[in-house]
Amino acid sequence: MDLVLFVALSLCCWTADARYVWSDKPKILGTNEILDGETVEISCFVPVDYTGGLCRLFRGDSEYPFKVMVATSYVCIFNLTSKEVLGNYVVGSTFKLRCDYRLQEYTSISSDNMLMTVSGTRPKPSLSISRRFVSPDDIIEATCIPPVSPVAYCRFYTDVYGLDRPSCSANITFRELIRFLEPSLLLPVNLSCTYDLDEVLSIRSQYSDEHLVFVVDPRQVTSSVNCSVSVSEDQLAAFEDRTLTAFGANGTTVTIRMTQRGRNLENTCNRLQTRSDSQRTAQMKRRLQ
């Protein structure tokens, strides 16, 4: 084949491939959720340097853009308040956003839809709990009390994870409190709650004040121990019972006394032998035999 003809055919193939791959479809990017009162940055990326053309932003299924700007490069950046994004939607709504670009009589196809939620917040609830010390057989009766009604449902939280409940009352077990935590004789856990006003709209409350709870596991010791727990003045006032005695196997006891000492949570126990300690001791003895 003649070299010139071969090069010409190759160029034709590359050009055809380029037409197949290239698309005038823009891309829309941005965060999918903001709080009412915040601002958001939404970017519309166009496939060519479109300086002088118009980037257009659409909400829902509307055929009319709610925001238009002149392009200066490959990307148009819309900085919008939550009110501008919402339009006629109410706080808590989730809706679609899309963009396209236009120059004189030419209009591109639209980008894919991006979901946007403008979440709302409401005043924090109060939290009531039945006990501050929890042993393996105990249950905390927790009640989340919203300042408004009705509400759709409540959520309860530990420091590590959330507990979904169908109502604003919950029985929280020892096992739920220590989930994902390393076994220990004494664990401080903070409980809090929120409420949602609507099952559809994203309107969430602020978190309630945290309630400090101590999870006591006497199964972790092989002999009786005494513990002194130091908490802040405010935390100490919440504990009606300043002393707790939990009973373990074989007559062992764990006695905890609450004291006030500064603002930082501290706890000290008399020297105790945990199960892990006893296991390590037994391993050492076997090695020495």
Coordinates of C-alpha atoms in Angstrom, one line a residue:
M1 CA 0.0 0.0 0.0
D2 CA 1.2 3.5 -0.8
L3 CA 2.6 5.2 2.3
V4 CA 0.6 8.4 1.6
L5 CA -2.6 6.4 1.2
F6 CA -1.9 4.5 4.5
V7 CA -1.4 7.7 6.5
A8 CA -4.5 9.2 5.0
L9 CA -6.6 6.2 6.0
S10 CA -5.1 6.1 9.5
L11 CA -6.0 9.8 10.0
C12 CA -9.5 9.1 8.9
C13 CA -9.9 6.3 11.4
W14 CA -8.5 8.4 14.2
T15 CA -10.8 11.2 13.4
A16 CA -13.8 8.8 13.4
D17 CA -12.7 7.4 16.7
A18 CA -12.4 10.8 18.1
R19 CA -15.9 11.7 17.0
Y20 CA -17.2 8.6 18.7
V21 CA -15.5 9.2 22.1
W22 CA -16.0 13.0 22.3
S23 CA -19.3 14.2 23.8
D24 CA -20.7 17.6 24.4
K25 CA -22.3 16.3 27.6
P26 CA -21.2 18.4 30.6
K27 CA -20.5 17.0 34.1
I28 CA -21.9 18.5 37.3
L29 CA -20.1 18.1 40.6
G30 CA -20.8 19.3 44.2
T31 CA -21.6 18.2 47.7
N32 CA -24.9 16.3 48.0
E33 CA -26.1 17.9 51.3
I34 CA -25.8 21.2 53.0
L35 CA -27.5 22.8 56.1
D36 CA -30.0 25.5 55.7
G37 CA -28.1 28.8 56.0
E38 CA -24.9 27.5 54.4
T39 CA -23.5 28.1 51.0
V40 CA -22.5 25.5 48.4
E41 CA -20.2 25.3 45.4
I42 CA -21.5 23.5 42.3
S43 CA -19.3 23.0 39.3
C44 CA -20.3 22.4 35.7
F45 CA -17.5 21.0 33.6
V46 CA -17.7 21.5 29.8
P47 CA -15.7 19.4 27.3
V48 CA -14.1 22.5 25.5
D49 CA -12.9 25.9 26.4
Y50 CA -16.2 27.6 26.3
T51 CA -15.2 31.2 27.1
G52 CA -18.0 33.6 26.3
G53 CA -20.7 30.9 26.3
L54 CA -23.3 30.5 29.0
C55 CA -23.4 27.8 31.7
R56 CA -27.0 27.1 32.9
L57 CA -28.1 25.4 36.1
F58 CA -31.5 23.7 36.4
R59 CA -33.5 22.5 39.4
G60 CA -35.8 19.5 39.3
D61 CA -37.6 18.9 36.0
S62 CA -37.8 22.6 35.1
E63 CA -36.9 23.6 31.5
Y64 CA -35.8 27.0 32.7
P65 CA -32.5 27.6 34.4
F66 CA -32.5 29.2 37.8
K67 CA -28.9 30.3 37.6
V68 CA -26.9 31.4 34.5
M69 CA -23.2 32.5 34.3
V70 CA -20.8 33.4 31.5
A71 CA -18.1 30.7 31.1
T72 CA -14.4 31.8 31.3
S73 CA -12.8 28.3 31.0
Y74 CA -13.7 24.7 31.0
V75 CA -15.5 24.9 34.3
C76 CA -18.3 27.2 35.6
I77 CA -18.4 27.5 39.4
F78 CA -21.7 28.4 40.9
N79 CA -21.5 29.7 44.5
L80 CA -25.1 29.5 45.9
T81 CA -26.8 30.1 49.2
S82 CA -29.2 27.4 50.5
K83 CA -32.1 29.7 49.8
E84 CA -31.0 30.1 46.1
V85 CA -30.6 26.3 45.8
L86 CA -34.0 25.6 47.4
G87 CA -36.1 27.9 45.2
N88 CA -39.7 26.9 45.9
Y89 CA -38.7 23.7 47.7
V90 CA -39.0 23.6 51.5
V91 CA -36.1 23.0 53.9
G92 CA -35.4 19.3 54.3
S93 CA -36.2 18.5 50.6
T94 CA -34.1 16.4 48.3
F95 CA -34.2 17.4 44.6
K96 CA -32.3 17.1 41.3
L97 CA -29.8 19.6 39.8
R98 CA -28.3 19.5 36.3
C99 CA -26.5 21.8 34.0
D100 CA -25.8 22.5 30.3
Y101 CA -24.0 25.2 28.2
R102 CA -25.2 27.4 25.4
L103 CA -23.6 29.6 22.7
Q104 CA -25.8 31.6 20.4
E105 CA -28.2 29.1 18.9
Y106 CA -26.3 26.0 20.0
T107 CA -27.3 24.2 23.3
S108 CA -25.6 21.1 24.6
I109 CA -27.3 18.1 26.0
S110 CA -27.8 18.2 29.8
S111 CA -25.5 16.7 32.3
D112 CA -26.6 13.7 34.5
N113 CA -28.7 14.7 37.5
M114 CA -27.1 15.3 40.8
L115 CA -29.2 14.9 44.0
M116 CA -29.1 17.8 46.5
T117 CA -30.5 17.9 50.0
V118 CA -30.9 21.1 52.0
S119 CA -31.1 19.8 55.6
G120 CA -32.7 21.7 58.4
T121 CA -32.0 21.7 62.2
R122 CA -34.3 22.1 65.2
P123 CA -33.6 22.8 68.9
K124 CA -32.0 20.0 70.9
P125 CA -34.1 17.6 72.9
S126 CA -33.5 16.6 76.5
L127 CA -32.5 13.0 77.5
S128 CA -33.6 11.1 80.5
I129 CA -31.9 7.8 81.6
S130 CA -32.8 5.4 84.4
R131 CA -29.3 4.6 85.6
R132 CA -25.6 5.8 85.4
F133 CA -23.9 2.5 86.2
V134 CA -24.6 -0.5 84.0
S135 CA -23.5 -4.1 84.7
P136 CA -24.0 -7.1 82.3
D137 CA -27.6 -7.8 83.4
D138 CA -28.7 -4.2 83.5
I139 CA -30.8 -2.2 81.0
I140 CA -30.9 1.6 80.7
E141 CA -34.4 3.0 80.1
A142 CA -33.7 6.0 78.0
T143 CA -36.2 8.7 76.9
C144 CA -35.6 11.4 74.3
I145 CA -37.8 14.4 74.9
P146 CA -38.2 16.7 71.9
P147 CA -39.3 20.3 72.5
V148 CA -41.9 20.0 69.7
S149 CA -44.4 17.4 68.6
P150 CA -45.2 15.3 66.7
V151 CA -41.9 13.8 65.6
A152 CA -41.2 11.0 63.2
Y153 CA -38.7 9.1 65.3
C154 CA -35.7 9.5 67.6
R155 CA -32.1 8.3 67.4
F156 CA -29.9 7.4 70.4
Y157 CA -26.1 7.6 70.3
T158 CA -23.1 6.4 72.1
D159 CA -19.6 7.8 71.6
V160 CA -19.1 5.2 68.8
Y161 CA -22.3 4.6 66.9
G162 CA -26.0 5.3 66.7
L163 CA -29.0 3.2 67.8
D164 CA -32.2 3.6 65.7
R165 CA -35.4 3.2 67.6
P166 CA -39.0 3.3 66.3
S167 CA -40.0 5.6 69.2
C168 CA -38.4 8.1 71.5
S169 CA -38.1 5.5 74.3
A170 CA -35.4 2.8 74.3
N171 CA -34.1 0.0 76.5
I172 CA -30.4 0.1 75.9
T173 CA -28.5 -3.1 76.9
F174 CA -25.1 -3.6 78.3
R175 CA -24.1 -5.4 75.1
E176 CA -25.2 -2.4 73.0
L177 CA -23.1 -0.1 75.1
I178 CA -19.9 -2.0 74.7
R179 CA -20.3 -2.9 71.1
F180 CA -17.0 -2.2 69.2
L181 CA -15.2 -1.4 72.4
E182 CA -12.4 -3.4 74.0
P183 CA -13.5 -5.4 77.0
S184 CA -12.6 -3.6 80.2
L185 CA -13.5 -3.5 83.9
L186 CA -14.7 0.1 83.7
L187 CA -15.7 2.0 80.6
P188 CA -17.1 5.6 80.4
V189 CA -19.7 6.0 77.7
N190 CA -21.6 9.1 76.7
L191 CA -25.2 8.9 75.6
S192 CA -27.1 11.4 73.6
C193 CA -30.2 11.6 71.3
T194 CA -31.7 13.5 68.4
Y195 CA -35.1 13.5 66.7
D196 CA -36.4 13.8 63.1
L197 CA -39.6 15.8 62.4
D198 CA -40.5 14.1 59.2
E199 CA -39.9 10.7 57.6
V200 CA -39.4 12.3 54.2
L201 CA -37.9 15.7 54.8
S202 CA -34.4 15.9 56.2
I203 CA -35.0 18.0 59.2
R204 CA -32.9 16.9 62.1
S205 CA -32.5 18.2 65.6
Q206 CA -29.3 19.2 67.3
Y207 CA -27.8 16.7 69.8
S208 CA -29.1 16.6 73.3
D209 CA -26.7 17.2 76.2
E210 CA -24.5 14.1 76.8
H211 CA -25.2 11.8 79.8
L212 CA -22.1 10.1 81.2
V213 CA -22.6 6.4 82.0
F214 CA -20.1 3.9 83.4
V215 CA -20.2 0.4 82.1
V216 CA -18.9 -2.0 84.8
D217 CA -17.9 -5.6 83.9
P218 CA -17.0 -7.7 87.0
R219 CA -16.3 -10.6 84.7
Q220 CA -13.0 -9.0 83.8
V221 CA -11.5 -9.6 87.3
T222 CA -10.6 -12.6 89.3
S223 CA -10.4 -10.9 92.7
S224 CA -12.3 -8.1 94.4
V225 CA -11.2 -4.5 93.5
N226 CA -12.0 -0.9 94.6
C227 CA -12.1 1.9 92.1
S228 CA -12.2 5.7 92.6
V229 CA -13.6 7.6 89.6
S230 CA -12.9 11.4 89.4
V231 CA -15.3 13.5 87.3
S232 CA -16.2 17.2 87.0
E233 CA -18.5 18.9 89.4
D234 CA -21.4 19.0 86.9
Q235 CA -20.9 15.3 86.1
L236 CA -20.8 14.4 89.8
A237 CA -24.1 16.2 90.5
A238 CA -25.8 13.9 88.0
F239 CA -24.8 10.7 90.0
E240 CA -27.3 10.3 92.8
D241 CA -25.6 7.2 94.0
R242 CA -21.9 8.0 94.6
T243 CA -21.0 4.4 95.3
L244 CA -21.7 1.2 93.4
T245 CA -20.9 -2.4 94.2
A246 CA -21.2 -4.9 91.4
F247 CA -20.9 -8.7 92.0
G248 CA -19.0 -11.1 89.9
A249 CA -18.3 -14.8 89.9
N250 CA -17.0 -16.7 92.9
G251 CA -18.0 -13.9 95.3
T252 CA -15.8 -11.2 93.7
T253 CA -16.9 -7.6 93.9
V254 CA -16.1 -4.3 92.1
T255 CA -16.7 -1.2 94.3
I256 CA -16.7 2.2 92.6
R257 CA -16.7 5.5 94.4
M258 CA -17.4 8.8 92.7
T259 CA -15.2 11.8 93.6
Q260 CA -14.8 15.3 92.2
R261 CA -11.4 16.2 90.8
G262 CA -11.0 18.9 88.1
R263 CA -12.6 18.8 84.7
N264 CA -11.0 15.8 83.1
L265 CA -12.4 12.3 83.5
E266 CA -10.0 10.0 85.4
N267 CA -10.3 6.7 87.1
T268 CA -8.0 4.6 89.1
C269 CA -8.5 1.1 90.6
N270 CA -6.5 -0.8 93.1
R271 CA -4.2 -3.4 91.5
L272 CA -6.5 -5.9 89.9
Q273 CA -5.9 -9.1 88.0
T274 CA -8.0 -9.2 84.8
R275 CA -8.7 -12.3 82.8
S276 CA -6.2 -11.3 80.3
D277 CA -3.6 -10.8 83.1
S278 CA -4.3 -14.2 84.5
Q279 CA -4.1 -15.7 81.0
R280 CA -0.7 -14.1 80.5
T281 CA 0.5 -15.3 83.9
A282 CA -0.6 -18.9 83.1
Q283 CA 1.3 -18.7 79.8
M284 CA 4.4 -17.5 81.6
K285 CA 4.2 -20.4 84.2
R286 CA 3.8 -22.9 81.4
R287 CA 6.9 -21.5 79.7
L288 CA 8.9 -21.8 82.9
Q289 CA 8.0 -25.4 83.5

